[in-house]
Amino acid sequence: MIIFVVGGSKSQKSNYGELIAEKLFNKGNLYYLATMKPYDDEDLKRIEEHIKNRSGHGYITLEVPRDIISVLPMLSKDDTVLLDSITSLVTNEMFNNKQVVKNVKDKIITEVNAISKKVSKLVIVSDYVFSDGIKYDDFTESFRKELGIINCEIAKMSQVVIESSFGNIIVHKGKERINNEELIECI
C-alpha cells in the first residue's frame, strides 16, 4: 500500500507521515528514508528537529539524498518505509554537483515504484509548491514542473492521498482505506 501525504511548508505533513507509518508498522523493519541534504543552518535545524521527533519510535534512518534505489537490497516485503521527502529528492537529483539535470521525473518515479513493489507499506511525503500564483524564472519553473509531474504520478499509484493544510487533513483518495486500516486515529 502507498500512502501519499502532501502539503505546504510547515503544514505538519512530515508529522502525519510519521504517525501513519508508525500506525501501519506491524512486522519487518520501520525505515525512514531521509532525503534532505542540508545547505544552511536552517536545514540543519530542521533535520535535528525531525531526528528528535522520531527518536524512540523504532525507525531505522537511511540518509539517501539521491539514488533512493540504492536501499532496495536492504528492504523486504514486511517492511514499512517512510520516504521524506520527494521535494528534497527532486532538488538533489536536479541540482547535483553544481550542474542542472533536467527530466529527473522518470528516474524518481521508477525508483519509487521499485521500492513500493518491494515493501508492503510505503508512506511518501512531498511539498505542494504550486498555489502561490507567482511566475518564477525558467530555472525555478522547471523544478516546480518536475515536482508537479512526480507528485501527480505518485498520487496515481497511491491507494491513499492526503493533503495537510495548516494542520488540517483532507483525504483526496482512499478514504475507505483509511477506515479499513484504522488510520483514522492519525488524522
PDB file of C-alpha atoms in Angstrom:
ATOM      1  CA  MET A   1       0.000   0.000   0.000  1.00  0.00           C
ATOM      2  CA  ILE A   2       1.192   3.513  -0.832  1.00  0.00           C
ATOM      3  CA  ILE A   3       0.010   6.497   1.180  1.00  0.00           C
ATOM      4  CA  PHE A   4       0.933   9.914  -0.195  1.00  0.00           C
ATOM      5  CA  VAL A   5       0.976  12.913   2.165  1.00  0.00           C
ATOM      6  CA  VAL A   6       1.354  16.302   0.507  1.00  0.00           C
ATOM      7  CA  GLY A   7       1.260  19.794   1.968  1.00  0.00           C
ATOM      8  CA  GLY A   8       2.784  23.220   2.080  1.00  0.00           C
ATOM      9  CA  SER A   9       5.808  24.286   4.076  1.00  0.00           C
ATOM     10  CA  LYS A  10       5.429  23.645   7.811  1.00  0.00           C
ATOM     11  CA  SER A  11       1.969  22.108   7.283  1.00  0.00           C
ATOM     12  CA  GLN A  12       2.661  19.159   9.631  1.00  0.00           C
ATOM     13  CA  LYS A  13       2.906  16.767   6.661  1.00  0.00           C
ATOM     14  CA  SER A  14       6.052  15.067   7.985  1.00  0.00           C
ATOM     15  CA  ASN A  15       4.426  14.585  11.385  1.00  0.00           C
ATOM     16  CA  TYR A  16       1.375  12.994   9.766  1.00  0.00           C
ATOM     17  CA  GLY A  17       3.601  10.825   7.599  1.00  0.00           C
ATOM     18  CA  GLU A  18       5.419   9.603  10.703  1.00  0.00           C
ATOM     19  CA  LEU A  19       2.180   8.899  12.578  1.00  0.00           C
ATOM     20  CA  ILE A  20       0.792   6.944   9.635  1.00  0.00           C
ATOM     21  CA  ALA A  21       3.973   4.907   9.115  1.00  0.00           C
ATOM     22  CA  GLU A  22       4.106   4.063  12.816  1.00  0.00           C
ATOM     23  CA  LYS A  23       0.433   3.025  12.818  1.00  0.00           C
ATOM     24  CA  LEU A  24       0.913   0.810   9.731  1.00  0.00           C
ATOM     25  CA  PHE A  25       4.083  -0.815  11.056  1.00  0.00           C
ATOM     26  CA  ASN A  26       3.473  -4.295  12.470  1.00  0.00           C
ATOM     27  CA  LYS A  27       6.361  -6.522  11.346  1.00  0.00           C
ATOM     28  CA  GLY A  28       9.627  -6.287   9.487  1.00  0.00           C
ATOM     29  CA  ASN A  29      11.569  -3.046   9.846  1.00  0.00           C
ATOM     30  CA  LEU A  30      10.397   0.554  10.041  1.00  0.00           C
ATOM     31  CA  TYR A  31      12.620   2.611   7.736  1.00  0.00           C
ATOM     32  CA  TYR A  32      12.891   6.372   7.411  1.00  0.00           C
ATOM     33  CA  LEU A  33      14.393   7.367   4.060  1.00  0.00           C
ATOM     34  CA  ALA A  34      15.698  10.867   4.743  1.00  0.00           C
ATOM     35  CA  THR A  35      16.359  12.772   1.521  1.00  0.00           C
ATOM     36  CA  MET A  36      17.095  16.254   2.848  1.00  0.00           C
ATOM     37  CA  LYS A  37      20.618  17.436   2.202  1.00  0.00           C
ATOM     38  CA  PRO A  38      21.475  20.399   4.435  1.00  0.00           C
ATOM     39  CA  TYR A  39      22.517  23.588   2.666  1.00  0.00           C
ATOM     40  CA  ASP A  40      22.431  26.004   5.609  1.00  0.00           C
ATOM     41  CA  ASP A  41      21.870  26.295   9.360  1.00  0.00           C
ATOM     42  CA  GLU A  42      18.084  26.342   8.931  1.00  0.00           C
ATOM     43  CA  ASP A  43      18.241  22.988   7.119  1.00  0.00           C
ATOM     44  CA  LEU A  44      20.457  21.544   9.857  1.00  0.00           C
ATOM     45  CA  LYS A  45      17.995  22.741  12.493  1.00  0.00           C
ATOM     46  CA  ARG A  46      15.071  21.182  10.615  1.00  0.00           C
ATOM     47  CA  ILE A  47      16.924  17.869  10.287  1.00  0.00           C
ATOM     48  CA  GLU A  48      17.757  17.888  14.011  1.00  0.00           C
ATOM     49  CA  GLU A  49      14.087  18.525  14.811  1.00  0.00           C
ATOM     50  CA  HIS A  50      12.975  15.616  12.607  1.00  0.00           C
ATOM     51  CA  ILE A  51      15.535  13.291  14.217  1.00  0.00           C
ATOM     52  CA  LYS A  52      14.387  14.361  17.687  1.00  0.00           C
ATOM     53  CA  ASN A  53      10.713  13.831  16.783  1.00  0.00           C
ATOM     54  CA  ARG A  54      11.219  10.270  15.609  1.00  0.00           C
ATOM     55  CA  SER A  55      13.672   9.283  18.343  1.00  0.00           C
ATOM     56  CA  GLY A  56      12.420   6.250  20.252  1.00  0.00           C
ATOM     57  CA  HIS A  57       9.840   5.332  17.607  1.00  0.00           C
ATOM     58  CA  GLY A  58      11.795   2.417  16.149  1.00  0.00           C
ATOM     59  CA  TYR A  59      12.919   3.974  12.876  1.00  0.00           C
ATOM     60  CA  ILE A  60      15.998   2.805  11.053  1.00  0.00           C
ATOM     61  CA  THR A  61      17.106   6.007   9.349  1.00  0.00           C
ATOM     62  CA  LEU A  62      18.775   5.789   5.960  1.00  0.00           C
ATOM     63  CA  GLU A  63      20.218   9.037   4.600  1.00  0.00           C
ATOM     64  CA  VAL A  64      19.595   8.926   0.843  1.00  0.00           C
ATOM     65  CA  PRO A  65      19.720  12.406  -0.702  1.00  0.00           C
ATOM     66  CA  ARG A  66      19.920  10.827  -4.190  1.00  0.00           C
ATOM     67  CA  ASP A  67      19.515   7.421  -5.834  1.00  0.00           C
ATOM     68  CA  ILE A  68      16.916   6.033  -3.445  1.00  0.00           C
ATOM     69  CA  ILE A  69      17.046   2.776  -5.396  1.00  0.00           C
ATOM     70  CA  SER A  70      20.298   2.080  -3.521  1.00  0.00           C
ATOM     71  CA  VAL A  71      18.304   0.991  -0.437  1.00  0.00           C
ATOM     72  CA  LEU A  72      16.416  -1.729  -2.315  1.00  0.00           C
ATOM     73  CA  PRO A  73      18.735  -4.606  -1.238  1.00  0.00           C
ATOM     74  CA  MET A  74      18.091  -3.741   2.442  1.00  0.00           C
ATOM     75  CA  LEU A  75      14.304  -3.864   2.164  1.00  0.00           C
ATOM     76  CA  SER A  76      11.932  -6.811   2.482  1.00  0.00           C
ATOM     77  CA  LYS A  77       8.231  -7.285   1.832  1.00  0.00           C
ATOM     78  CA  ASP A  78       7.248  -6.976   5.505  1.00  0.00           C
ATOM     79  CA  ASP A  79       8.907  -3.575   5.909  1.00  0.00           C
ATOM     80  CA  THR A  80       7.214  -0.215   6.328  1.00  0.00           C
ATOM     81  CA  VAL A  81       9.023   2.710   4.688  1.00  0.00           C
ATOM     82  CA  LEU A  82       8.562   6.440   5.187  1.00  0.00           C
ATOM     83  CA  LEU A  83      10.105   8.449   2.339  1.00  0.00           C
ATOM     84  CA  ASP A  84      10.519  12.088   3.409  1.00  0.00           C
ATOM     85  CA  SER A  85      10.587  13.999   1.130  1.00  0.00           C
ATOM     86  CA  ILE A  86      10.071  13.869  -2.609  1.00  0.00           C
ATOM     87  CA  THR A  87      10.733  17.618  -2.762  1.00  0.00           C
ATOM     88  CA  SER A  88      14.239  17.252  -1.350  1.00  0.00           C
ATOM     89  CA  LEU A  89      14.868  14.250  -3.575  1.00  0.00           C
ATOM     90  CA  VAL A  90      13.901  16.234  -6.696  1.00  0.00           C
ATOM     91  CA  THR A  91      16.135  19.107  -5.559  1.00  0.00           C
ATOM     92  CA  ASN A  92      19.109  16.810  -5.012  1.00  0.00           C
ATOM     93  CA  GLU A  93      18.633  14.922  -8.277  1.00  0.00           C
ATOM     94  CA  MET A  94      18.154  18.087 -10.362  1.00  0.00           C
ATOM     95  CA  PHE A  95      20.901  20.196  -8.831  1.00  0.00           C
ATOM     96  CA  ASN A  96      23.715  17.717  -8.480  1.00  0.00           C
ATOM     97  CA  ASN A  97      27.379  18.738  -8.350  1.00  0.00           C
ATOM     98  CA  LYS A  98      26.700  22.320  -9.440  1.00  0.00           C
ATOM     99  CA  GLN A  99      25.030  21.252 -12.655  1.00  0.00           C
ATOM    100  CA  VAL A 100      21.358  21.118 -13.512  1.00  0.00           C
ATOM    101  CA  VAL A 101      19.956  17.752 -14.532  1.00  0.00           C
ATOM    102  CA  LYS A 102      16.643  18.159 -16.327  1.00  0.00           C
ATOM    103  CA  ASN A 103      13.969  15.490 -16.556  1.00  0.00           C
ATOM    104  CA  VAL A 104      14.562  13.559 -13.337  1.00  0.00           C
ATOM    105  CA  LYS A 105      10.913  12.543 -13.130  1.00  0.00           C
ATOM    106  CA  ASP A 106      11.302   9.203 -14.917  1.00  0.00           C
ATOM    107  CA  LYS A 107      14.199   8.180 -12.679  1.00  0.00           C
ATOM    108  CA  ILE A 108      12.416   9.150  -9.467  1.00  0.00           C
ATOM    109  CA  ILE A 109       9.101   7.526 -10.430  1.00  0.00           C
ATOM    110  CA  THR A 110      10.907   4.323 -11.444  1.00  0.00           C
ATOM    111  CA  GLU A 111      12.776   4.218  -8.129  1.00  0.00           C
ATOM    112  CA  VAL A 112       9.674   4.964  -6.023  1.00  0.00           C
ATOM    113  CA  ASN A 113       7.777   2.283  -7.927  1.00  0.00           C
ATOM    114  CA  ALA A 114      10.555  -0.273  -7.315  1.00  0.00           C
ATOM    115  CA  ILE A 115      10.511   0.447  -3.573  1.00  0.00           C
ATOM    116  CA  SER A 116       6.705   0.213  -3.486  1.00  0.00           C
ATOM    117  CA  LYS A 117       6.856  -3.236  -5.076  1.00  0.00           C
ATOM    118  CA  LYS A 118       9.474  -4.436  -2.568  1.00  0.00           C
ATOM    119  CA  VAL A 119       7.722  -3.404   0.687  1.00  0.00           C
ATOM    120  CA  SER A 120       4.171  -3.841   1.921  1.00  0.00           C
ATOM    121  CA  LYS A 121       3.704  -0.273   3.150  1.00  0.00           C
ATOM    122  CA  LEU A 122       5.190   2.920   1.748  1.00  0.00           C
ATOM    123  CA  VAL A 123       4.356   6.385   3.087  1.00  0.00           C
ATOM    124  CA  ILE A 124       5.599   9.240   0.898  1.00  0.00           C
ATOM    125  CA  VAL A 125       5.794  12.913   1.907  1.00  0.00           C
ATOM    126  CA  SER A 126       6.035  15.798  -0.562  1.00  0.00           C
ATOM    127  CA  ASP A 127       5.530  19.541  -0.747  1.00  0.00           C
ATOM    128  CA  TYR A 128       2.790  21.389  -2.539  1.00  0.00           C
ATOM    129  CA  VAL A 129       4.511  24.433  -4.076  1.00  0.00           C
ATOM    130  CA  PHE A 130       2.059  25.444  -6.772  1.00  0.00           C
ATOM    131  CA  SER A 131      -0.629  27.678  -5.283  1.00  0.00           C
ATOM    132  CA  ASP A 132       1.129  30.987  -4.772  1.00  0.00           C
ATOM    133  CA  GLY A 133       0.279  32.301  -8.247  1.00  0.00           C
ATOM    134  CA  ILE A 134       3.732  33.763  -8.711  1.00  0.00           C
ATOM    135  CA  LYS A 135       5.587  33.398 -12.017  1.00  0.00           C
ATOM    136  CA  TYR A 136       9.184  32.384 -11.400  1.00  0.00           C
ATOM    137  CA  ASP A 137      12.293  32.284 -13.567  1.00  0.00           C
ATOM    138  CA  ASP A 138      12.694  29.369 -16.000  1.00  0.00           C
ATOM    139  CA  PHE A 139      15.076  27.569 -13.656  1.00  0.00           C
ATOM    140  CA  THR A 140      12.584  27.542 -10.765  1.00  0.00           C
ATOM    141  CA  GLU A 141       9.637  26.794 -13.042  1.00  0.00           C
ATOM    142  CA  SER A 142      11.407  23.703 -14.407  1.00  0.00           C
ATOM    143  CA  PHE A 143      11.831  22.465 -10.819  1.00  0.00           C
ATOM    144  CA  ARG A 144       8.170  23.135  -9.996  1.00  0.00           C
ATOM    145  CA  LYS A 145       7.076  21.370 -13.171  1.00  0.00           C
ATOM    146  CA  GLU A 146       9.188  18.274 -12.401  1.00  0.00           C
ATOM    147  CA  LEU A 147       7.879  18.153  -8.830  1.00  0.00           C
ATOM    148  CA  GLY A 148       4.297  18.624 -10.010  1.00  0.00           C
ATOM    149  CA  ILE A 149       4.511  15.780 -12.522  1.00  0.00           C
ATOM    150  CA  ILE A 150       6.160  13.499  -9.951  1.00  0.00           C
ATOM    151  CA  ASN A 151       3.503  14.350  -7.344  1.00  0.00           C
ATOM    152  CA  CYS A 152       0.748  13.545  -9.863  1.00  0.00           C
ATOM    153  CA  GLU A 153       2.342  10.210 -10.777  1.00  0.00           C
ATOM    154  CA  ILE A 154       2.780   9.253  -7.126  1.00  0.00           C
ATOM    155  CA  ALA A 155      -0.841  10.230  -6.414  1.00  0.00           C
ATOM    156  CA  LYS A 156      -1.961   7.959  -9.273  1.00  0.00           C
ATOM    157  CA  MET A 157      -0.077   4.950  -7.906  1.00  0.00           C
ATOM    158  CA  SER A 158      -1.133   5.612  -4.290  1.00  0.00           C
ATOM    159  CA  GLN A 159      -4.098   3.969  -2.631  1.00  0.00           C
ATOM    160  CA  VAL A 160      -4.461   6.918  -0.246  1.00  0.00           C
ATOM    161  CA  VAL A 161      -3.727  10.609  -0.929  1.00  0.00           C
ATOM    162  CA  ILE A 162      -3.814  13.034   1.984  1.00  0.00           C
ATOM    163  CA  GLU A 163      -3.272  16.785   1.952  1.00  0.00           C
ATOM    164  CA  SER A 164      -2.049  18.521   5.086  1.00  0.00           C
ATOM    165  CA  SER A 165      -3.060  22.170   5.119  1.00  0.00           C
ATOM    166  CA  PHE A 166      -2.323  24.301   8.174  1.00  0.00           C
ATOM    167  CA  GLY A 167      -2.514  21.158  10.318  1.00  0.00           C
ATOM    168  CA  ASN A 168      -5.873  20.153   8.820  1.00  0.00           C
ATOM    169  CA  ILE A 169      -6.216  16.929   6.857  1.00  0.00           C
ATOM    170  CA  ILE A 170      -8.063  16.483   3.576  1.00  0.00           C
ATOM    171  CA  VAL A 171      -8.348  12.961   2.173  1.00  0.00           C
ATOM    172  CA  HIS A 172      -8.452  13.195  -1.627  1.00  0.00           C
ATOM    173  CA  LYS A 173      -8.274   9.484  -2.367  1.00  0.00           C
ATOM    174  CA  GLY A 174      -8.805   6.269  -0.435  1.00  0.00           C
ATOM    175  CA  LYS A 175     -10.971   7.408   2.454  1.00  0.00           C
ATOM    176  CA  GLU A 176     -12.367   3.872   2.711  1.00  0.00           C
ATOM    177  CA  ARG A 177      -8.804   2.501   3.016  1.00  0.00           C
ATOM    178  CA  ILE A 178      -8.104   4.816   5.930  1.00  0.00           C
ATOM    179  CA  ASN A 179     -11.095   3.463   7.832  1.00  0.00           C
ATOM    180  CA  ASN A 180     -10.156  -0.132   6.989  1.00  0.00           C
ATOM    181  CA  GLU A 181      -6.542   0.358   8.089  1.00  0.00           C
ATOM    182  CA  GLU A 182      -7.623   2.121  11.305  1.00  0.00           C
ATOM    183  CA  LEU A 183      -5.578   5.151  10.296  1.00  0.00           C
ATOM    184  CA  ILE A 184      -8.407   7.493  11.116  1.00  0.00           C
ATOM    185  CA  GLU A 185      -6.835   7.990  14.571  1.00  0.00           C
ATOM    186  CA  CYS A 186      -3.794   9.576  12.898  1.00  0.00           C
ATOM    187  CA  ILE A 187      -5.850  12.195  11.174  1.00  0.00           C
TER     188      ILE A 187
END
